[in-house]
Amino acid sequence: MASLFLIVVSILLSSVESRFVVEKSSVSIVSPYDLSSKHDAAIGNFGVPDYGGSMVGTVVYPQKGSVGCSPFDGDKPFKSKSHRPTILLLDRGECYFALKVWNGQQAGAAAVLVADSIDEPLITMDSPEESSDADGYIEKIGIPSALIDRSFGEKLKSALKKGEEVIIKIDWTESVPHPDQRVEYELWTNSNDECGIRCDEQMNFIKNFKGHAQILEKGGYTQFTPHYITWYCPQAFILSNQCKSQCINHGRYCAPDPEQDFGEGYQGKDVVFENLRQLCVHRVANESGRSWVWWDYVTDFHIRCSMKKKKYSKECAQGVMKSLNLPIEKIEKCMGDSEANTENEVLKIEQEVQVGRGSRGDVTILPTLVINDVQYRGKLERSAVLKAICAGFKETTDPPICLSEDLETNECLERNGGCWKDPKSNITACKDTFRGRVCQCPLVNGIQYDGDGYTSCQGVGPGRCMIHNGGCWSETRDGKRFSACLESNLAGCQCPLGFEGDGHKCEGASMLMNAKKVLPVNVMDAVVRTHGVDSIASVKEINCT
Ligand SMILES: *[C@@H]1O[C@H](CO)[C@@H](O)[C@H](O)[C@H]1NC(C)=O
Ligand SMILES: *[C@@H]1O[C@H](CO)[C@@H](O)[C@H](O)[C@H]1NC(C)=O
């Protein structure tokens, strides 16, 4: 058996047991009020968690069949009859997590919480490799799910037992760190296209996600890095036929034989070669500022050079590189000498970063997607992944693709998101973001607005009067324009001399005329210096006449 000789490198490098990090969302009880509290929940590794969003729903715990291992009776018994969705609470045990969630979805639930059956730290609910039924239900799970700890589950159940309506909020807004305006993400993948459902899944994802990935990368919104797991051969077996056929660089970098049969078809080292080539394609393309070409290369290679078609070869790879105008020589040089008894610089780095660090656990299964150093949970599906990436941008720095309508709702459209807005100029403090909206006084034509963003914003600094007169009163009388926006003041509105009011409304022009007539010229000059541009003109005119 091929895999017997291969050890995932993380076991060697981290002498302690391998690290597994549980990715979380939060669940808070909204009602009944006396139970208000916030709890962690572990995001299920299937279905579609609402990264960046939240869901408020009514908890339902089934009278019978609370483990959810068989379909629930009736036609969508848990379909919500009110505006609030149903969040189904099920018990852990007796069958796959994924099956419970599937049965919940079929019964009309909008989300499923699974209560742990023992007291322990939260674990990630994973899916089996393949669905136990022929339909392949795992792929069809489209709702979010999470595991909660036993005591929280008990708390919900006892409230329900008392006949209370329990409303909870599941919140994924903080599930992806969002420190800045660029999202770093990585995909751990494999060029082997004959490894069954996992390989099909990752290839379908790459093909479907390519468009989004390239838009994000070209816009500088993301930095994507592909990674490839490699194994190594234990010292004692380096000269064995198994290691010779599965490894390059004298047992240093290996991959399992695609057919698990040494006599037939492709060998493990063919896979290592191609993984290395794909790494080098990315590296070389990245150096010339075209990192996104990796997505083209990988999808084209899969279509043109598949193992199924018996075209998984260097020659075929070169054909793909040629059509993508990639510098073949540079890429070959990056790949180095696979026969040499030395480290390969590129693959060595791959083995090192495979080991978990910080918020990310060890990478041991394929495919693995890591966003801002946190492992993505849920279905590897285009829009679900885009949502998770979008949740990784700092508020207000979201790229346009994240704000498209099918992905999120523009919260500024309704009541201007509760933010300040100048009805005259349509200048608004509402900024739609992927996670919601922020009320932030805007920068318009170089003029910074200042204020709390909710009830007031004011233009500040020179030039502010150029934009809709700084939001201040102005009026033209007898061909002369009067303004309450004073260039000499950095902010605010003030009625010009002779007028009375709060600056947004001013009255009493005749008084100004009178004033001008009686005031000596030097006082008029003083007026000129303290009043707005238009006032200067009008005052000067008066002076001339
Ligand atoms: C790609 O290029 C950027 C900027 O030049 C660099 O920071 C990054 O490390 C490169 N990535 C890889 C995988 O070489
Ligand atoms: C402000 O927006 C409203 C609604 O979109 C529009 O009818 C109005 O003309 C706009 N006003 C200005 C000054 O742009």
Coordinates of C-alpha atoms and ligand atoms in Angstrom, one line a residue:
M1 CA 0.0 0.0 0.0
A2 CA 1.6 3.2 -1.2
S3 CA 0.5 5.4 1.7
L4 CA 2.3 3.2 4.2
F5 CA 5.6 4.7 3.3
L6 CA 4.6 8.3 3.2
I7 CA 4.3 10.5 6.2
V8 CA 2.7 13.8 6.1
V9 CA 5.5 16.2 7.0
S10 CA 3.6 18.0 9.8
I11 CA 4.0 15.0 12.0
L12 CA 7.7 15.2 11.8
L13 CA 8.0 19.0 12.2
S14 CA 5.6 19.5 15.0
S15 CA 6.8 17.1 17.7
V16 CA 3.7 17.8 19.7
E17 CA 0.4 16.5 18.3
S18 CA -0.8 18.2 15.2
R19 CA -2.7 21.4 15.7
F20 CA -6.4 21.7 14.9
V21 CA -8.1 25.0 15.2
V22 CA -11.9 25.2 15.4
E23 CA -13.4 28.1 13.4
K24 CA -16.3 29.8 15.1
S25 CA -19.4 31.9 14.8
S26 CA -21.3 33.3 17.7
V27 CA -24.8 32.5 18.8
S28 CA -26.7 34.8 21.1
I29 CA -30.1 34.4 22.7
V30 CA -32.2 37.4 21.8
S31 CA -35.4 36.2 23.6
P32 CA -36.4 35.4 26.3
Y33 CA -34.7 38.3 27.7
D34 CA -33.6 36.7 31.0
L35 CA -31.6 34.1 29.1
S36 CA -29.7 36.7 27.0
S37 CA -26.2 35.4 26.5
K38 CA -23.6 34.9 23.9
H39 CA -22.0 31.6 23.0
D40 CA -19.4 30.2 20.6
A41 CA -20.4 27.7 18.0
A42 CA -18.2 25.7 15.7
I43 CA -18.9 26.3 12.0
G44 CA -19.8 23.1 10.2
N45 CA -17.4 22.1 7.3
F46 CA -20.3 21.7 4.8
G47 CA -23.3 23.7 3.8
V48 CA -23.0 27.5 3.4
P49 CA -22.1 29.5 6.5
D50 CA -23.2 33.1 6.0
Y51 CA -19.7 34.6 6.3
G52 CA -20.0 38.3 7.0
G53 CA -23.7 38.1 7.8
S54 CA -26.0 36.9 10.6
M55 CA -29.4 35.2 11.0
V56 CA -32.1 35.7 13.6
G57 CA -34.5 32.8 13.9
T58 CA -36.8 30.9 16.2
V59 CA -35.4 27.7 17.7
V60 CA -37.3 24.5 17.2
Y61 CA -36.4 21.2 18.9
P62 CA -38.2 18.3 17.4
Q63 CA -40.6 16.3 19.6
K64 CA -39.3 13.0 18.3
G65 CA -36.3 12.1 16.2
S66 CA -34.2 14.8 17.8
V67 CA -30.9 13.2 16.5
G68 CA -32.2 14.0 13.0
C69 CA -30.8 10.8 11.5
S70 CA -34.0 10.0 9.5
P71 CA -36.1 12.3 7.4
F72 CA -38.8 14.2 9.4
D73 CA -42.4 13.3 8.8
G74 CA -44.6 15.6 6.9
D75 CA -44.2 18.2 4.3
K76 CA -41.5 20.6 5.4
P77 CA -42.7 20.5 9.1
F78 CA -40.1 23.1 10.2
K79 CA -40.7 25.6 7.5
S80 CA -41.2 28.9 9.2
K81 CA -44.8 30.2 9.2
S82 CA -43.8 33.7 10.3
H83 CA -41.2 36.1 8.9
R84 CA -38.6 34.7 11.1
P85 CA -36.7 31.6 9.9
T86 CA -36.6 28.4 11.9
I87 CA -33.3 27.3 13.4
L88 CA -33.5 23.6 14.1
L89 CA -31.8 22.2 17.2
L90 CA -30.7 18.6 17.0
D91 CA -28.7 16.3 19.2
R92 CA -25.4 14.9 18.3
G93 CA -25.0 11.1 17.8
E94 CA -26.0 8.1 15.8
C95 CA -25.2 9.4 12.3
Y96 CA -23.1 11.9 10.3
F97 CA -23.5 15.5 11.2
A98 CA -24.0 16.2 7.5
L99 CA -27.0 13.9 7.4
K100 CA -28.7 15.6 10.3
V101 CA -28.2 19.0 8.6
W102 CA -29.5 17.6 5.3
N103 CA -32.6 16.2 7.0
G104 CA -33.1 19.6 8.7
Q105 CA -32.8 21.3 5.4
Q106 CA -35.3 19.0 3.8
A107 CA -37.7 19.7 6.6
G108 CA -37.6 23.4 5.9
A109 CA -35.1 24.6 8.5
A110 CA -33.0 27.7 7.7
A111 CA -30.1 26.6 9.8
V112 CA -29.2 23.7 12.1
L113 CA -27.6 23.8 15.5
V114 CA -26.2 20.5 16.7
A115 CA -25.9 20.2 20.5
D116 CA -22.9 18.2 21.7
S117 CA -23.7 15.1 23.7
I118 CA -20.8 15.4 26.1
D119 CA -19.0 18.2 27.8
E120 CA -15.9 19.0 25.8
P121 CA -14.3 21.9 23.9
L122 CA -16.0 22.6 20.6
I123 CA -15.1 20.4 17.6
T124 CA -15.5 21.0 13.9
M125 CA -18.3 19.0 12.3
D126 CA -16.8 17.5 9.2
S127 CA -18.5 15.6 6.4
P128 CA -17.7 12.1 5.4
E129 CA -15.8 11.7 2.1
E130 CA -18.9 10.7 0.3
S131 CA -22.6 10.8 1.0
S132 CA -24.1 7.5 2.2
D133 CA -26.9 7.7 -0.3
A134 CA -26.6 7.7 -4.0
D135 CA -27.9 11.2 -4.4
G136 CA -24.9 12.8 -2.8
Y137 CA -26.7 15.0 -0.3
I138 CA -23.6 16.6 1.1
E139 CA -23.2 18.7 -2.1
K140 CA -26.8 19.8 -1.8
I141 CA -26.6 21.2 1.7
G142 CA -27.1 24.9 1.3
I143 CA -27.9 26.0 4.8
P144 CA -25.5 26.9 7.6
S145 CA -24.9 24.7 10.6
A146 CA -22.9 24.8 13.8
L147 CA -22.1 22.7 16.8
I148 CA -22.8 24.2 20.2
D149 CA -21.7 22.8 23.5
R150 CA -23.8 20.5 25.6
S151 CA -24.7 23.0 28.3
F152 CA -25.9 25.7 25.9
G153 CA -28.0 23.0 24.2
E154 CA -29.6 22.1 27.5
K155 CA -30.3 25.7 28.2
L156 CA -32.2 26.1 24.9
K157 CA -34.1 22.9 25.4
S158 CA -35.2 23.7 29.0
A159 CA -36.5 27.1 27.8
L160 CA -38.4 25.5 25.0
K161 CA -39.8 22.9 27.4
K162 CA -41.4 25.7 29.4
G163 CA -43.2 26.7 26.2
E164 CA -41.2 29.9 25.7
E165 CA -40.4 31.2 22.3
V166 CA -36.7 31.2 22.0
I167 CA -35.1 33.5 19.4
I168 CA -31.4 33.4 18.7
K169 CA -29.0 35.2 16.4
I170 CA -26.2 33.3 14.7
D171 CA -23.5 35.7 13.8
W172 CA -20.7 35.1 11.3
T173 CA -19.5 38.7 11.0
E174 CA -16.4 38.1 13.0
S175 CA -15.6 34.6 11.6
V176 CA -13.0 36.0 9.2
P177 CA -10.5 38.5 10.5
H178 CA -10.8 41.7 8.5
P179 CA -7.7 43.8 9.4
D180 CA -7.1 45.8 6.2
Q181 CA -8.0 46.5 2.6
R182 CA -6.3 43.4 1.2
V183 CA -7.3 39.8 1.7
E184 CA -4.6 37.1 1.7
Y185 CA -5.9 33.7 0.9
E186 CA -4.4 30.4 0.0
L187 CA -5.7 27.2 -1.5
W188 CA -4.0 23.9 -0.7
T189 CA -4.6 21.7 -3.7
N190 CA -3.1 19.0 -5.8
S191 CA -2.5 18.5 -9.6
N192 CA -3.6 14.9 -9.3
D193 CA -7.0 14.6 -11.0
E194 CA -7.7 11.0 -10.3
C195 CA -8.2 11.0 -6.5
G196 CA -12.0 10.7 -6.5
I197 CA -14.5 13.1 -5.1
R198 CA -12.1 15.4 -3.3
C199 CA -10.1 16.0 -6.5
D200 CA -13.2 16.6 -8.5
E201 CA -14.4 19.0 -5.9
Q202 CA -11.3 21.1 -5.9
M203 CA -11.0 21.2 -9.7
N204 CA -14.6 22.2 -10.0
F205 CA -14.0 25.0 -7.5
I206 CA -10.9 26.2 -9.3
K207 CA -12.8 26.4 -12.6
N208 CA -15.8 28.1 -11.2
F209 CA -13.9 30.5 -9.0
K210 CA -11.4 31.5 -11.6
G211 CA -13.4 34.5 -12.8
H212 CA -13.8 36.0 -9.3
A213 CA -10.3 35.2 -8.3
Q214 CA -8.8 37.0 -11.3
I215 CA -10.9 40.1 -10.9
L216 CA -9.9 40.3 -7.3
E217 CA -6.2 39.7 -8.0
K218 CA -6.0 42.1 -10.9
G219 CA -7.6 44.8 -8.8
G220 CA -5.0 44.3 -6.1
Y221 CA -7.7 43.4 -3.7
T222 CA -6.3 40.0 -2.8
Q223 CA -3.1 38.2 -2.7
F224 CA -3.6 34.6 -3.6
T225 CA -1.1 31.9 -3.0
P226 CA -1.5 28.3 -4.2
H227 CA 0.0 25.5 -2.1
Y228 CA 0.6 21.9 -2.6
I229 CA 0.9 19.3 0.2
T230 CA 4.0 17.1 -0.1
W231 CA 5.0 14.0 1.8
Y232 CA 8.5 12.7 2.4
C233 CA 10.0 9.2 2.5
P234 CA 11.4 7.9 5.8
Q235 CA 15.2 7.5 5.6
A236 CA 15.2 3.7 5.7
F237 CA 13.0 3.4 2.6
I238 CA 14.7 5.9 0.3
L239 CA 16.1 3.2 -1.9
S240 CA 12.9 1.1 -2.1
N241 CA 11.0 1.0 -5.3
Q242 CA 8.0 2.6 -3.7
C243 CA 9.9 5.7 -2.7
K244 CA 11.8 5.8 -6.0
S245 CA 8.5 5.9 -7.9
Q246 CA 6.7 8.3 -5.6
C247 CA 9.4 10.8 -4.7
I248 CA 11.9 13.2 -6.2
N249 CA 15.2 14.6 -4.8
H250 CA 16.1 11.3 -3.1
G251 CA 12.9 10.8 -1.1
R252 CA 12.5 14.4 0.0
Y253 CA 9.3 15.2 -1.8
C254 CA 6.7 12.6 -2.5
A255 CA 3.0 12.1 -3.5
P256 CA 0.9 9.0 -3.3
D257 CA 0.7 6.9 -6.5
P258 CA -2.5 8.1 -8.3
E259 CA -3.7 4.6 -8.9
Q260 CA -2.3 3.1 -5.7
D261 CA -0.6 0.7 -8.0
F262 CA 3.1 0.9 -8.8
G263 CA 3.0 -1.1 -12.0
E264 CA 0.4 1.0 -13.7
G265 CA -0.3 4.4 -15.1
Y266 CA 1.2 7.4 -13.5
Q267 CA 3.6 7.5 -10.6
G268 CA 3.6 9.6 -7.5
K269 CA 6.6 11.5 -8.7
D270 CA 4.7 12.6 -11.9
V271 CA 2.3 14.3 -9.5
V272 CA 5.1 15.9 -7.5
F273 CA 6.6 17.2 -10.8
E274 CA 3.3 18.8 -11.9
N275 CA 2.7 20.3 -8.4
L276 CA 6.1 21.8 -8.6
R277 CA 5.5 23.2 -12.1
Q278 CA 2.3 24.8 -11.0
L279 CA 4.1 26.4 -8.0
C280 CA 6.7 27.7 -10.4
V281 CA 4.1 29.0 -12.8
H282 CA 2.6 31.0 -10.0
R283 CA 6.0 32.2 -8.8
V284 CA 7.3 33.3 -12.2
A285 CA 4.0 34.9 -13.2
N286 CA 3.8 36.7 -9.9
E287 CA 7.3 38.1 -10.4
S288 CA 6.1 39.8 -13.6
G289 CA 2.9 41.0 -11.9
R290 CA 0.6 38.5 -13.5
S291 CA 0.0 36.2 -10.6
W292 CA -3.6 35.4 -11.8
V293 CA -2.3 33.5 -14.8
W294 CA -2.0 30.5 -12.4
W295 CA -5.8 30.1 -12.6
D296 CA -5.6 29.9 -16.4
Y297 CA -2.7 27.5 -16.3
V298 CA -4.3 25.1 -13.8
T299 CA -7.7 25.0 -15.5
D300 CA -6.2 24.7 -19.0
F301 CA -3.8 22.0 -17.8
H302 CA -6.7 20.1 -16.3
I303 CA -8.7 20.3 -19.6
R304 CA -5.8 19.6 -22.0
C305 CA -3.6 17.3 -20.0
S306 CA -5.7 15.1 -17.8
M307 CA -4.6 11.7 -16.5
K308 CA -7.9 10.3 -17.9
K309 CA -6.8 11.2 -21.4
K310 CA -3.3 9.9 -20.6
K311 CA -1.8 13.3 -21.4
Y312 CA -0.5 14.2 -17.9
S313 CA 3.0 15.0 -19.1
K314 CA 5.8 17.6 -19.4
E315 CA 5.2 18.0 -23.1
C316 CA 1.5 18.7 -22.6
A317 CA 2.3 21.2 -19.8
Q318 CA 4.7 23.0 -22.1
G319 CA 2.0 23.4 -24.7
V320 CA -0.2 25.0 -22.1
M321 CA 2.5 27.3 -20.9
K322 CA 3.2 28.3 -24.5
S323 CA -0.4 29.2 -25.2
L324 CA -0.5 31.3 -22.1
N325 CA 2.8 33.1 -23.1
L326 CA 4.6 31.9 -20.0
P327 CA 8.4 31.9 -20.0
I328 CA 9.0 28.1 -20.1
E329 CA 12.8 28.4 -19.5
K330 CA 12.3 30.4 -16.4
I331 CA 9.8 28.0 -15.1
E332 CA 12.0 25.0 -15.7
K333 CA 14.8 26.8 -14.0
C334 CA 12.6 27.4 -11.0
M335 CA 11.8 23.7 -10.9
G336 CA 15.4 22.7 -10.5
D337 CA 17.0 19.3 -10.8
S338 CA 14.7 16.6 -9.5
E339 CA 17.4 13.9 -9.5
A340 CA 19.8 15.8 -7.3
N341 CA 20.3 14.8 -3.7
T342 CA 19.5 18.3 -2.5
E343 CA 16.7 20.3 -1.2
N344 CA 14.4 21.9 -3.7
E345 CA 13.9 25.5 -2.6
V346 CA 10.3 25.8 -3.7
L347 CA 9.1 22.5 -2.2
K348 CA 11.0 22.9 1.0
I349 CA 9.0 26.1 1.7
E350 CA 5.8 24.2 1.0
Q351 CA 6.7 21.5 3.6
E352 CA 7.4 24.2 6.1
V353 CA 4.2 26.2 5.7
Q354 CA 2.1 23.1 5.8
V355 CA 2.6 23.2 9.6
G356 CA -0.1 25.2 11.3
R357 CA 0.8 28.6 12.9
G358 CA -1.2 31.3 14.6
S359 CA -4.9 31.0 14.0
R360 CA -4.5 28.3 11.4
G361 CA -4.2 24.6 12.1
D362 CA -2.0 22.1 10.2
V363 CA -3.0 21.4 6.7
T364 CA -3.7 17.7 6.4
I365 CA -6.6 17.4 4.0
L366 CA -7.2 18.6 0.5
P367 CA -8.6 20.9 -0.5
T368 CA -8.1 23.4 2.2
L369 CA -8.8 27.1 1.8
V370 CA -7.3 29.6 4.2
I371 CA -8.6 33.2 4.3
N372 CA -6.7 35.8 6.3
D373 CA -5.0 32.9 8.1
V374 CA -8.2 31.3 9.1
Q375 CA -9.4 28.0 7.6
Y376 CA -12.5 28.4 5.6
R377 CA -15.4 26.1 6.7
G378 CA -18.3 25.1 4.5
K379 CA -18.9 24.1 0.9
L380 CA -16.1 24.9 -1.5
E381 CA -18.5 26.7 -3.8
R382 CA -18.0 29.9 -5.8
S383 CA -20.4 32.3 -4.1
A384 CA -20.0 30.8 -0.7
V385 CA -16.2 31.3 -0.9
L386 CA -16.6 34.8 -2.4
K387 CA -18.7 35.7 0.6
A388 CA -16.1 34.5 3.0
I389 CA -13.3 36.5 1.1
C390 CA -15.5 39.6 1.1
A391 CA -16.0 39.2 4.8
G392 CA -12.2 39.6 5.1
F393 CA -12.0 43.3 4.0
K394 CA -11.8 46.1 6.4
E395 CA -15.1 48.0 6.4
T396 CA -15.4 50.4 3.5
T397 CA -12.5 48.9 1.5
D398 CA -14.7 46.1 0.0
P399 CA -14.1 45.8 -3.8
P400 CA -17.1 46.4 -6.0
I401 CA -17.5 42.6 -6.7
C402 CA -18.4 42.2 -3.0
L403 CA -21.1 44.8 -3.2
S404 CA -22.9 43.4 -6.2
E405 CA -26.6 42.9 -5.5
D406 CA -26.8 39.2 -5.6
L407 CA -24.2 38.9 -2.9
E408 CA -25.4 41.5 -0.4
T409 CA -28.1 44.1 0.0
N410 CA -27.3 47.8 -0.1
E411 CA -28.2 48.9 3.3
C412 CA -27.9 52.6 2.4
L413 CA -31.0 52.3 0.1
E414 CA -33.3 52.0 3.0
R415 CA -33.7 55.2 5.1
N416 CA -30.1 56.0 4.1
G417 CA -29.0 53.4 6.5
G418 CA -29.9 55.7 9.4
C419 CA -27.0 58.0 8.5
W420 CA -26.7 61.7 7.9
K421 CA -27.7 63.0 4.5
D422 CA -27.9 66.5 3.0
P423 CA -31.2 66.4 1.0
K424 CA -30.1 69.3 -1.2
S425 CA -26.8 68.0 -2.4
N426 CA -27.5 64.3 -1.9
I427 CA -24.2 64.0 -0.1
T428 CA -24.5 61.1 2.3
A429 CA -22.5 59.6 5.2
C430 CA -23.8 56.1 4.5
K431 CA -21.3 53.7 3.0
D432 CA -22.4 50.3 2.0
T433 CA -20.0 47.6 3.1
F434 CA -20.1 43.8 2.7
R435 CA -20.8 43.3 6.4
G436 CA -23.5 46.0 6.6
R437 CA -23.0 49.7 6.4
V438 CA -21.1 52.4 8.2
C439 CA -22.1 56.1 8.8
Q440 CA -19.0 58.0 8.1
C441 CA -18.8 61.7 7.0
P442 CA -17.6 61.6 3.4
L443 CA -14.8 63.2 1.4
V444 CA -16.4 65.0 -1.5
N445 CA -14.4 66.7 -4.3
G446 CA -11.4 67.0 -1.9
I447 CA -13.5 68.4 0.9
Q448 CA -13.5 66.3 4.1
Y449 CA -16.8 66.3 6.0
D450 CA -16.6 66.2 9.7
G451 CA -19.2 65.1 12.3
D452 CA -20.7 62.0 13.9
G453 CA -22.0 60.7 10.6
Y454 CA -25.4 59.9 12.0
T455 CA -26.9 63.3 12.7
S456 CA -24.4 65.8 11.3
C457 CA -21.6 66.2 8.9
Q458 CA -20.1 69.5 7.9
G459 CA -17.6 70.4 5.2
V460 CA -14.4 71.5 6.8
G461 CA -11.5 73.6 5.4
P462 CA -10.8 75.8 2.4
G463 CA -13.0 75.2 -0.6
R464 CA -15.9 73.8 1.4
C465 CA -18.1 76.6 0.2
M466 CA -17.6 75.5 -3.4
I467 CA -19.8 72.4 -2.8
H468 CA -23.4 73.4 -2.5
N469 CA -22.4 76.5 -0.7
G470 CA -21.1 74.4 2.2
G471 CA -24.7 73.5 3.1
C472 CA -25.3 77.1 4.1
W473 CA -28.0 79.6 3.1
S474 CA -27.5 81.7 0.0
E475 CA -29.7 83.9 -2.0
T476 CA -29.5 86.3 -4.9
R477 CA -31.2 89.6 -4.5
D478 CA -31.2 92.4 -7.1
G479 CA -28.5 90.5 -9.0
K480 CA -26.3 90.2 -5.9
R481 CA -25.5 86.9 -4.3
F482 CA -25.4 86.7 -0.5
S483 CA -23.9 83.7 1.3
A484 CA -23.7 82.4 4.8
C485 CA -20.7 80.2 4.0
L486 CA -17.7 82.1 5.0
E487 CA -14.3 81.1 3.5
S488 CA -12.6 82.6 6.4
N489 CA -14.3 80.2 8.8
L490 CA -13.2 76.6 8.5
A491 CA -16.6 75.3 9.3
G492 CA -20.2 76.3 10.0
C493 CA -22.6 78.8 8.5
Q494 CA -23.0 82.4 9.6
C495 CA -25.4 84.9 8.1
P496 CA -23.6 87.8 6.4
L497 CA -23.7 91.2 8.0
G498 CA -27.1 92.7 8.0
F499 CA -28.8 89.3 7.9
E500 CA -30.2 87.4 10.8
G501 CA -30.6 83.7 11.2
D502 CA -28.8 80.4 12.0
G503 CA -26.8 80.4 8.7
H504 CA -29.1 77.8 7.2
K505 CA -31.8 80.4 6.9
C506 CA -31.0 84.2 6.8
E507 CA -33.3 87.2 6.6
G508 CA -33.1 90.9 6.3
A509 CA -31.3 92.1 3.2
S510 CA -32.6 95.6 3.4
M511 CA -30.7 96.0 6.6
L512 CA -27.5 95.2 4.9
M513 CA -28.1 97.8 2.3
N514 CA -28.8 100.3 5.0
A515 CA -25.7 99.3 6.9
K516 CA -23.6 99.7 3.9
K517 CA -24.8 103.1 3.3
V518 CA -24.0 104.3 6.8
L519 CA -20.8 102.4 7.5
P520 CA -17.5 104.0 6.6
V521 CA -15.4 102.3 3.9
N522 CA -12.8 100.8 6.3
V523 CA -15.5 99.0 8.2
M524 CA -16.8 97.7 4.9
D525 CA -13.3 96.2 4.3
A526 CA -13.5 94.4 7.6
V527 CA -16.8 93.0 6.5
V528 CA -15.2 91.8 3.3
R529 CA -12.5 89.9 5.2
T530 CA -15.0 88.1 7.4
H531 CA -17.6 87.2 4.8
G532 CA -17.8 84.8 1.9
V533 CA -16.5 85.2 -1.6
D534 CA -19.8 86.3 -3.1
S535 CA -20.3 88.8 -0.4
I536 CA -17.0 90.3 -1.2
A537 CA -18.1 90.9 -4.8
S538 CA -21.3 92.4 -3.7
V539 CA -19.7 94.6 -1.1
K540 CA -17.0 95.8 -3.6
E541 CA -19.7 96.7 -6.0
I542 CA -21.3 98.8 -3.4
N543 CA -18.0 100.4 -2.7
C544 CA -17.6 101.4 -6.3
T545 CA -20.9 103.0 -6.5
Ligands
LIG1 C1 4.1 37.6 -5.2 O1 4.6 38.9 -5.3 C2 4.4 39.7 -4.2 C3 4.8 41.1 -4.5 O2 5.9 41.2 -5.4 C4 5.2 39.1 -3.0 O3 5.0 39.9 -1.8 C5 4.7 37.7 -2.7 O4 5.4 37.1 -1.7 C6 4.8 36.9 -4.0 N1 4.2 35.6 -3.8 C7 4.9 34.5 -4.0 C8 4.2 33.2 -3.7 O5 6.0 34.4 -4.5
LIG2 C1 -31.1 63.5 -4.9 O1 -31.6 62.2 -5.1 C2 -33.0 62.2 -5.5 C3 -33.5 60.8 -5.5 O2 -32.5 60.0 -6.1 C4 -33.2 62.9 -6.8 O3 -34.6 62.9 -7.1 C5 -32.7 64.3 -6.7 O4 -32.8 65.0 -7.9 C6 -31.2 64.4 -6.2 N1 -30.8 65.7 -5.9 C7 -29.7 66.2 -6.3 C8 -29.4 67.7 -6.0 O5 -28.8 65.6 -7.0

